[in-house]
Amino acid sequence: MELFAPHAQVTLTMLALTGTVFGVLALVVKREAIGAAIRRVRREFSTNLGLLFVNLVLLAPLFALPEGIIGDRIVADAALTDFWSRQNELVVLALAILLFDLVVYWRHRAEHSRLLWPIHATHHADTALHWLSVQRKHPLSKLLSVVVDIWLLFLLGFPQWAVAGAIFLRSWWGFFIHADVPWTLGALGKVLISPAAHRLHHIRDEALMGANFGNTVTLWDRLFGTYVDPAEHLDCETGIAEGTRGLLGELGRPFERRYWPGKGRTPLTAQVESAR
């Protein structure tokens, strides 16, 4: 049990902080409709809470192994480390966030391919999107993000504080963009992924689901042609054709017959077909 205790403590602290922040946000935005909103998300919230426990407590020691190996094996050139130490700290942090989001963009986009969609579909299954939907991840998808997301920052020699800062800001922004608020963020939403833009990514429409892959900034979606303005799709219906599942159903989802080779399409292939 000592192996899991630190992860449980960190997870409980994170839940307490995010739950307070987004609980207050929900009260302010929903007001008299808060009761109906809670009833609507209750079942899927429980599933997401279960997946969070599996990923961040039960399997966290296993995930720490490849993460540690990556950190130990990828050794940046000393000249790069020295270069970052001489730069303005705000510039270093901004670049770390941008490059981190670049890797996340391509990893996320790859998860919409036929090969990886079975492990990513769980994340899109919520029909009542809410702040804890960010933690609705199959363990195999979580493992992929642990292995892939951070390697570039290590390779380029970014200081540990910048890596930690990028991870922290991306994590909190992830909670925010999954919140059930129809906010486009106005002019700021042209630069940052807004809750409305990310909700569009979760829309129950396979073609439009293949858009807005970024977590924090819109830059990479705009550069690689996958950004779609969410203004015409506010409060859109979310979910996937395969339907939502309980905890055990989501853990078993990638192994369902429907996801076997040659079965069906993925949101990304649907987007490509719709563009023809």
mmCIF file of C-alpha atoms in Angstrom:
data_model
loop_
_atom_site.group_PDB
_atom_site.id
_atom_site.type_symbol
_atom_site.label_atom_id
_atom_site.label_comp_id
_atom_site.label_asym_id
_atom_site.label_seq_id
_atom_site.Cartn_x
_atom_site.Cartn_y
_atom_site.Cartn_z
ATOM 1 C CA MET A 1 0.000 0.000 0.000
ATOM 2 C CA GLU A 2 2.950 2.329 0.592
ATOM 3 C CA LEU A 3 3.581 2.240 -3.159
ATOM 4 C CA PHE A 4 0.166 3.727 -3.915
ATOM 5 C CA ALA A 5 -0.162 6.150 -0.985
ATOM 6 C CA PRO A 6 1.811 9.079 -2.503
ATOM 7 C CA HIS A 7 -0.155 8.858 -5.755
ATOM 8 C CA ALA A 8 -3.435 8.709 -3.835
ATOM 9 C CA GLN A 9 -2.482 11.796 -1.846
ATOM 10 C CA VAL A 10 -1.544 13.774 -4.961
ATOM 11 C CA THR A 11 -4.736 12.653 -6.710
ATOM 12 C CA LEU A 12 -6.948 13.619 -3.757
ATOM 13 C CA THR A 13 -5.253 17.034 -3.549
ATOM 14 C CA MET A 14 -5.770 17.573 -7.271
ATOM 15 C CA LEU A 15 -9.417 16.545 -7.014
ATOM 16 C CA ALA A 16 -9.988 18.851 -4.054
ATOM 17 C CA LEU A 17 -8.486 21.837 -5.872
ATOM 18 C CA THR A 18 -10.070 21.273 -9.261
ATOM 19 C CA GLY A 19 -13.374 20.218 -7.735
ATOM 20 C CA THR A 20 -13.534 23.441 -5.743
ATOM 21 C CA VAL A 21 -12.595 25.671 -8.670
ATOM 22 C CA PHE A 22 -14.899 24.077 -11.212
ATOM 23 C CA GLY A 23 -17.650 23.475 -8.683
ATOM 24 C CA VAL A 24 -17.749 27.216 -7.987
ATOM 25 C CA LEU A 25 -17.624 27.890 -11.734
ATOM 26 C CA ALA A 26 -20.605 25.575 -12.266
ATOM 27 C CA LEU A 27 -22.576 27.309 -9.500
ATOM 28 C CA VAL A 28 -21.883 30.729 -10.991
ATOM 29 C CA VAL A 29 -22.722 29.707 -14.566
ATOM 30 C CA LYS A 30 -25.583 27.227 -13.990
ATOM 31 C CA ARG A 31 -27.254 28.942 -11.005
ATOM 32 C CA GLU A 32 -30.771 27.494 -10.638
ATOM 33 C CA ALA A 33 -30.008 24.835 -13.268
ATOM 34 C CA ILE A 34 -27.152 23.356 -11.220
ATOM 35 C CA GLY A 35 -29.298 20.486 -9.909
ATOM 36 C CA ALA A 36 -30.264 19.350 -13.403
ATOM 37 C CA ALA A 37 -26.634 19.665 -14.539
ATOM 38 C CA ILE A 38 -25.434 17.453 -11.673
ATOM 39 C CA ARG A 39 -28.046 14.798 -12.445
ATOM 40 C CA ARG A 40 -27.089 14.881 -16.118
ATOM 41 C CA VAL A 41 -23.373 14.242 -15.519
ATOM 42 C CA ARG A 42 -23.646 11.997 -12.450
ATOM 43 C CA ARG A 43 -23.286 8.620 -14.154
ATOM 44 C CA GLU A 44 -20.435 9.582 -16.458
ATOM 45 C CA PHE A 45 -18.746 11.565 -13.679
ATOM 46 C CA SER A 46 -18.610 8.340 -11.646
ATOM 47 C CA THR A 47 -17.025 6.499 -14.589
ATOM 48 C CA ASN A 48 -14.458 9.255 -15.043
ATOM 49 C CA LEU A 49 -13.671 9.223 -11.345
ATOM 50 C CA GLY A 50 -13.074 5.489 -11.571
ATOM 51 C CA LEU A 51 -10.770 5.855 -14.583
ATOM 52 C CA LEU A 52 -8.887 8.626 -12.789
ATOM 53 C CA PHE A 53 -8.348 6.298 -9.813
ATOM 54 C CA VAL A 54 -7.139 3.474 -12.064
ATOM 55 C CA ASN A 55 -4.722 5.707 -14.000
ATOM 56 C CA LEU A 56 -3.444 8.070 -11.316
ATOM 57 C CA VAL A 57 -3.370 5.728 -8.322
ATOM 58 C CA LEU A 58 -3.436 2.009 -9.205
ATOM 59 C CA LEU A 59 -1.328 2.198 -12.378
ATOM 60 C CA ALA A 60 0.684 5.328 -11.555
ATOM 61 C CA PRO A 61 3.716 3.354 -10.265
ATOM 62 C CA LEU A 62 3.823 1.447 -13.562
ATOM 63 C CA PHE A 63 3.493 4.648 -15.607
ATOM 64 C CA ALA A 64 6.321 6.213 -13.605
ATOM 65 C CA LEU A 65 8.741 3.571 -14.929
ATOM 66 C CA PRO A 66 8.716 4.544 -18.643
ATOM 67 C CA GLU A 67 8.491 8.217 -17.685
ATOM 68 C CA GLY A 68 11.613 7.872 -15.563
ATOM 69 C CA ILE A 69 13.451 5.939 -18.274
ATOM 70 C CA ILE A 70 12.688 8.659 -20.814
ATOM 71 C CA GLY A 71 13.921 11.350 -18.440
ATOM 72 C CA ASP A 72 17.125 9.401 -17.710
ATOM 73 C CA ARG A 73 17.927 8.210 -21.235
ATOM 74 C CA ILE A 74 17.271 11.426 -23.145
ATOM 75 C CA VAL A 75 20.261 13.606 -22.330
ATOM 76 C CA ALA A 76 20.324 16.994 -24.019
ATOM 77 C CA ASP A 77 23.474 18.602 -25.332
ATOM 78 C CA ALA A 78 25.109 20.758 -22.667
ATOM 79 C CA ALA A 79 25.083 23.706 -25.062
ATOM 80 C CA LEU A 80 21.268 23.570 -25.208
ATOM 81 C CA THR A 81 20.964 23.470 -21.435
ATOM 82 C CA ASP A 82 23.284 26.454 -21.172
ATOM 83 C CA PHE A 83 21.367 28.293 -23.898
ATOM 84 C CA TRP A 84 18.054 28.086 -22.019
ATOM 85 C CA SER A 85 19.677 29.178 -18.759
ATOM 86 C CA ARG A 86 20.656 32.479 -20.413
ATOM 87 C CA GLN A 87 17.212 33.296 -21.812
ATOM 88 C CA ASN A 88 14.333 35.242 -20.317
ATOM 89 C CA GLU A 89 12.323 32.861 -18.137
ATOM 90 C CA LEU A 90 8.945 33.911 -19.550
ATOM 91 C CA VAL A 91 10.210 33.259 -23.085
ATOM 92 C CA VAL A 92 11.546 29.840 -22.038
ATOM 93 C CA LEU A 93 8.212 28.905 -20.439
ATOM 94 C CA ALA A 94 6.218 30.125 -23.458
ATOM 95 C CA LEU A 95 8.377 28.081 -25.850
ATOM 96 C CA ALA A 96 8.097 25.023 -23.592
ATOM 97 C CA ILE A 97 4.300 25.331 -23.663
ATOM 98 C CA LEU A 98 4.239 25.732 -27.456
ATOM 99 C CA LEU A 99 6.540 22.773 -28.151
ATOM 100 C CA PHE A 100 4.795 20.608 -25.571
ATOM 101 C CA ASP A 101 1.499 21.375 -27.266
ATOM 102 C CA LEU A 102 3.021 20.529 -30.665
ATOM 103 C CA VAL A 103 3.825 16.990 -29.526
ATOM 104 C CA VAL A 104 0.426 16.670 -27.822
ATOM 105 C CA TYR A 105 -1.242 17.850 -31.039
ATOM 106 C CA TRP A 106 0.343 15.099 -33.157
ATOM 107 C CA ARG A 107 -0.092 12.414 -30.514
ATOM 108 C CA HIS A 108 -3.755 13.376 -30.172
ATOM 109 C CA ARG A 109 -4.224 13.481 -33.935
ATOM 110 C CA ALA A 110 -2.610 10.039 -34.232
ATOM 111 C CA GLU A 111 -5.129 8.722 -31.701
ATOM 112 C CA HIS A 112 -7.861 9.500 -34.200
ATOM 113 C CA SER A 113 -6.278 7.081 -36.682
ATOM 114 C CA ARG A 114 -7.722 3.617 -37.246
ATOM 115 C CA LEU A 115 -4.879 2.017 -35.291
ATOM 116 C CA LEU A 116 -5.172 4.093 -32.096
ATOM 117 C CA TRP A 117 -8.844 5.097 -32.069
ATOM 118 C CA PRO A 118 -9.847 2.020 -29.981
ATOM 119 C CA ILE A 119 -7.809 3.306 -27.022
ATOM 120 C CA HIS A 120 -8.894 6.947 -27.545
ATOM 121 C CA ALA A 121 -12.616 6.368 -28.071
ATOM 122 C CA THR A 122 -13.141 6.229 -24.304
ATOM 123 C CA HIS A 123 -12.184 9.899 -24.060
ATOM 124 C CA HIS A 124 -14.889 10.864 -26.558
ATOM 125 C CA ALA A 125 -17.665 8.760 -25.048
ATOM 126 C CA ASP A 126 -19.024 11.362 -22.590
ATOM 127 C CA THR A 127 -22.459 12.574 -23.642
ATOM 128 C CA ALA A 128 -22.486 15.155 -20.826
ATOM 129 C CA LEU A 129 -19.117 16.869 -21.137
ATOM 130 C CA HIS A 130 -17.786 18.305 -17.857
ATOM 131 C CA TRP A 131 -14.473 19.273 -16.252
ATOM 132 C CA LEU A 132 -13.611 15.703 -15.176
ATOM 133 C CA SER A 133 -14.022 14.478 -18.762
ATOM 134 C CA VAL A 134 -10.348 15.356 -19.210
ATOM 135 C CA GLN A 135 -9.567 12.324 -17.026
ATOM 136 C CA ARG A 136 -11.769 9.964 -19.048
ATOM 137 C CA LYS A 137 -8.828 8.081 -20.529
ATOM 138 C CA HIS A 138 -8.229 4.414 -21.110
ATOM 139 C CA PRO A 139 -5.027 3.237 -19.364
ATOM 140 C CA LEU A 140 -3.459 2.420 -22.748
ATOM 141 C CA SER A 141 -4.140 5.981 -23.917
ATOM 142 C CA LYS A 142 -2.727 7.339 -20.676
ATOM 143 C CA LEU A 143 0.401 5.217 -21.139
ATOM 144 C CA LEU A 144 0.823 6.540 -24.682
ATOM 145 C CA SER A 145 0.700 10.142 -23.470
ATOM 146 C CA VAL A 146 3.228 9.367 -20.704
ATOM 147 C CA VAL A 147 5.652 7.865 -23.225
ATOM 148 C CA VAL A 148 5.206 10.428 -26.014
ATOM 149 C CA ASP A 149 4.275 13.863 -24.714
ATOM 150 C CA ILE A 150 7.350 15.049 -22.871
ATOM 151 C CA TRP A 151 10.301 13.656 -24.859
ATOM 152 C CA LEU A 152 10.874 16.741 -27.041
ATOM 153 C CA LEU A 153 11.304 19.081 -24.068
ATOM 154 C CA PHE A 154 13.875 16.724 -22.562
ATOM 155 C CA LEU A 155 15.661 16.359 -25.898
ATOM 156 C CA LEU A 156 15.912 20.135 -26.299
ATOM 157 C CA GLY A 157 17.311 20.549 -22.804
ATOM 158 C CA PHE A 158 14.563 22.673 -21.284
ATOM 159 C CA PRO A 159 15.105 23.261 -17.555
ATOM 160 C CA GLN A 160 13.070 21.150 -15.163
ATOM 161 C CA TRP A 161 11.114 24.144 -13.900
ATOM 162 C CA ALA A 162 9.972 24.959 -17.457
ATOM 163 C CA VAL A 163 8.940 21.350 -18.103
ATOM 164 C CA ALA A 164 7.026 21.265 -14.812
ATOM 165 C CA GLY A 165 5.419 24.623 -15.596
ATOM 166 C CA ALA A 166 4.286 23.493 -19.052
ATOM 167 C CA ILE A 167 2.810 20.292 -17.601
ATOM 168 C CA PHE A 168 1.044 22.188 -14.809
ATOM 169 C CA LEU A 169 -0.478 24.821 -17.124
ATOM 170 C CA ARG A 170 -1.506 22.243 -19.705
ATOM 171 C CA SER A 171 -3.155 20.141 -16.994
ATOM 172 C CA TRP A 172 -5.251 23.008 -15.624
ATOM 173 C CA TRP A 173 -6.142 24.237 -19.104
ATOM 174 C CA GLY A 174 -7.271 20.699 -19.902
ATOM 175 C CA PHE A 175 -9.766 20.789 -17.042
ATOM 176 C CA PHE A 176 -10.965 24.219 -18.161
ATOM 177 C CA ILE A 177 -11.577 23.380 -21.824
ATOM 178 C CA HIS A 178 -13.668 20.345 -20.848
ATOM 179 C CA ALA A 179 -15.924 22.435 -18.596
ATOM 180 C CA ASP A 180 -19.559 22.687 -19.653
ATOM 181 C CA VAL A 181 -19.468 26.374 -20.604
ATOM 182 C CA PRO A 182 -20.148 27.786 -24.109
ATOM 183 C CA TRP A 183 -17.219 30.181 -23.968
ATOM 184 C CA THR A 184 -15.276 31.063 -27.121
ATOM 185 C CA LEU A 185 -13.037 33.483 -25.151
ATOM 186 C CA GLY A 186 -13.546 36.163 -27.788
ATOM 187 C CA ALA A 187 -10.320 37.526 -29.261
ATOM 188 C CA LEU A 188 -8.278 35.401 -26.844
ATOM 189 C CA GLY A 189 -9.932 32.333 -28.346
ATOM 190 C CA LYS A 190 -8.104 33.042 -31.593
ATOM 191 C CA VAL A 191 -4.875 32.172 -29.780
ATOM 192 C CA LEU A 192 -5.939 29.770 -27.032
ATOM 193 C CA ILE A 193 -8.125 26.666 -27.329
ATOM 194 C CA SER A 194 -11.421 27.626 -25.704
ATOM 195 C CA PRO A 195 -14.021 25.393 -24.025
ATOM 196 C CA ALA A 196 -16.248 25.937 -27.073
ATOM 197 C CA ALA A 197 -13.456 24.952 -29.481
ATOM 198 C CA HIS A 198 -12.693 21.787 -27.551
ATOM 199 C CA ARG A 199 -16.356 20.885 -27.149
ATOM 200 C CA LEU A 200 -16.520 20.990 -30.952
ATOM 201 C CA HIS A 201 -13.744 18.380 -30.945
ATOM 202 C CA HIS A 202 -16.053 16.190 -28.836
ATOM 203 C CA ILE A 203 -19.088 16.771 -31.078
ATOM 204 C CA ARG A 204 -21.117 13.731 -32.059
ATOM 205 C CA ASP A 205 -20.201 14.204 -35.703
ATOM 206 C CA GLU A 206 -17.323 12.136 -37.056
ATOM 207 C CA ALA A 207 -16.197 14.731 -39.597
ATOM 208 C CA LEU A 208 -16.127 17.687 -37.185
ATOM 209 C CA MET A 209 -14.575 15.519 -34.460
ATOM 210 C CA GLY A 210 -11.430 15.485 -36.603
ATOM 211 C CA ALA A 211 -10.683 19.120 -35.724
ATOM 212 C CA ASN A 212 -9.197 21.243 -32.920
ATOM 213 C CA PHE A 213 -6.658 18.711 -31.671
ATOM 214 C CA GLY A 214 -4.595 21.219 -29.682
ATOM 215 C CA ASN A 215 -4.820 21.333 -25.904
ATOM 216 C CA THR A 216 -3.671 24.860 -25.157
ATOM 217 C CA VAL A 217 -3.015 26.941 -28.282
ATOM 218 C CA THR A 218 -4.735 27.122 -31.658
ATOM 219 C CA LEU A 219 -1.409 27.634 -33.480
ATOM 220 C CA TRP A 220 -0.804 24.042 -34.528
ATOM 221 C CA ASP A 221 -4.399 23.430 -35.627
ATOM 222 C CA ARG A 222 -4.254 26.580 -37.739
ATOM 223 C CA LEU A 223 -0.843 25.701 -39.170
ATOM 224 C CA PHE A 224 -1.818 22.127 -40.077
ATOM 225 C CA GLY A 225 -5.351 22.935 -41.285
ATOM 226 C CA THR A 226 -7.441 21.324 -38.544
ATOM 227 C CA TYR A 227 -8.832 24.392 -36.783
ATOM 228 C CA VAL A 228 -12.603 24.938 -36.981
ATOM 229 C CA ASP A 229 -14.280 28.013 -35.498
ATOM 230 C CA PRO A 230 -16.743 26.793 -32.836
ATOM 231 C CA ALA A 231 -19.106 29.807 -33.086
ATOM 232 C CA GLU A 232 -21.724 27.877 -35.073
ATOM 233 C CA HIS A 233 -21.576 24.806 -32.831
ATOM 234 C CA LEU A 234 -21.998 26.134 -29.290
ATOM 235 C CA ASP A 235 -23.478 23.630 -26.820
ATOM 236 C CA CYS A 236 -23.289 20.903 -29.471
ATOM 237 C CA GLU A 237 -24.197 17.318 -28.621
ATOM 238 C CA THR A 238 -21.175 15.231 -27.620
ATOM 239 C CA GLY A 239 -20.386 11.519 -27.626
ATOM 240 C CA ILE A 240 -19.679 8.765 -30.144
ATOM 241 C CA ALA A 241 -21.804 6.373 -32.157
ATOM 242 C CA GLU A 242 -20.506 3.428 -30.118
ATOM 243 C CA GLY A 243 -22.126 4.878 -27.000
ATOM 244 C CA THR A 244 -20.929 5.487 -23.472
ATOM 245 C CA ARG A 245 -19.934 2.755 -20.978
ATOM 246 C CA GLY A 246 -19.465 2.261 -17.259
ATOM 247 C CA LEU A 247 -15.987 1.799 -15.772
ATOM 248 C CA LEU A 248 -15.555 -1.866 -16.686
ATOM 249 C CA GLY A 249 -17.054 -1.277 -20.118
ATOM 250 C CA GLU A 250 -14.589 1.529 -20.827
ATOM 251 C CA LEU A 251 -11.648 -0.549 -19.641
ATOM 252 C CA GLY A 252 -12.727 -3.296 -22.037
ATOM 253 C CA ARG A 253 -13.695 -0.991 -24.916
ATOM 254 C CA PRO A 254 -10.519 -1.351 -27.052
ATOM 255 C CA PHE A 255 -11.057 -5.107 -27.161
ATOM 256 C CA GLU A 256 -14.621 -4.955 -28.513
ATOM 257 C CA ARG A 257 -15.180 -6.670 -31.838
ATOM 258 C CA ARG A 258 -16.276 -3.393 -33.461
ATOM 259 C CA TYR A 259 -12.683 -2.110 -33.215
ATOM 260 C CA TRP A 260 -11.068 -5.095 -34.866
ATOM 261 C CA PRO A 261 -9.165 -4.430 -38.133
ATOM 262 C CA GLY A 262 -11.468 -3.771 -41.043
ATOM 263 C CA LYS A 263 -14.430 -2.793 -38.866
ATOM 264 C CA GLY A 264 -15.949 0.662 -39.335
ATOM 265 C CA ARG A 265 -14.276 4.060 -39.646
ATOM 266 C CA THR A 266 -12.560 6.513 -37.339
ATOM 267 C CA PRO A 267 -13.372 10.218 -36.889
ATOM 268 C CA LEU A 268 -10.231 11.158 -38.803
ATOM 269 C CA THR A 269 -11.005 8.940 -41.788
ATOM 270 C CA ALA A 270 -14.551 10.325 -41.794
ATOM 271 C CA GLN A 271 -13.144 13.853 -41.935
ATOM 272 C CA VAL A 272 -10.925 12.942 -44.888
ATOM 273 C CA GLU A 273 -13.834 11.309 -46.709
ATOM 274 C CA SER A 274 -16.103 14.325 -46.132
ATOM 275 C CA ALA A 275 -13.463 16.599 -47.650
ATOM 276 C CA ARG A 276 -13.377 14.690 -50.943
#
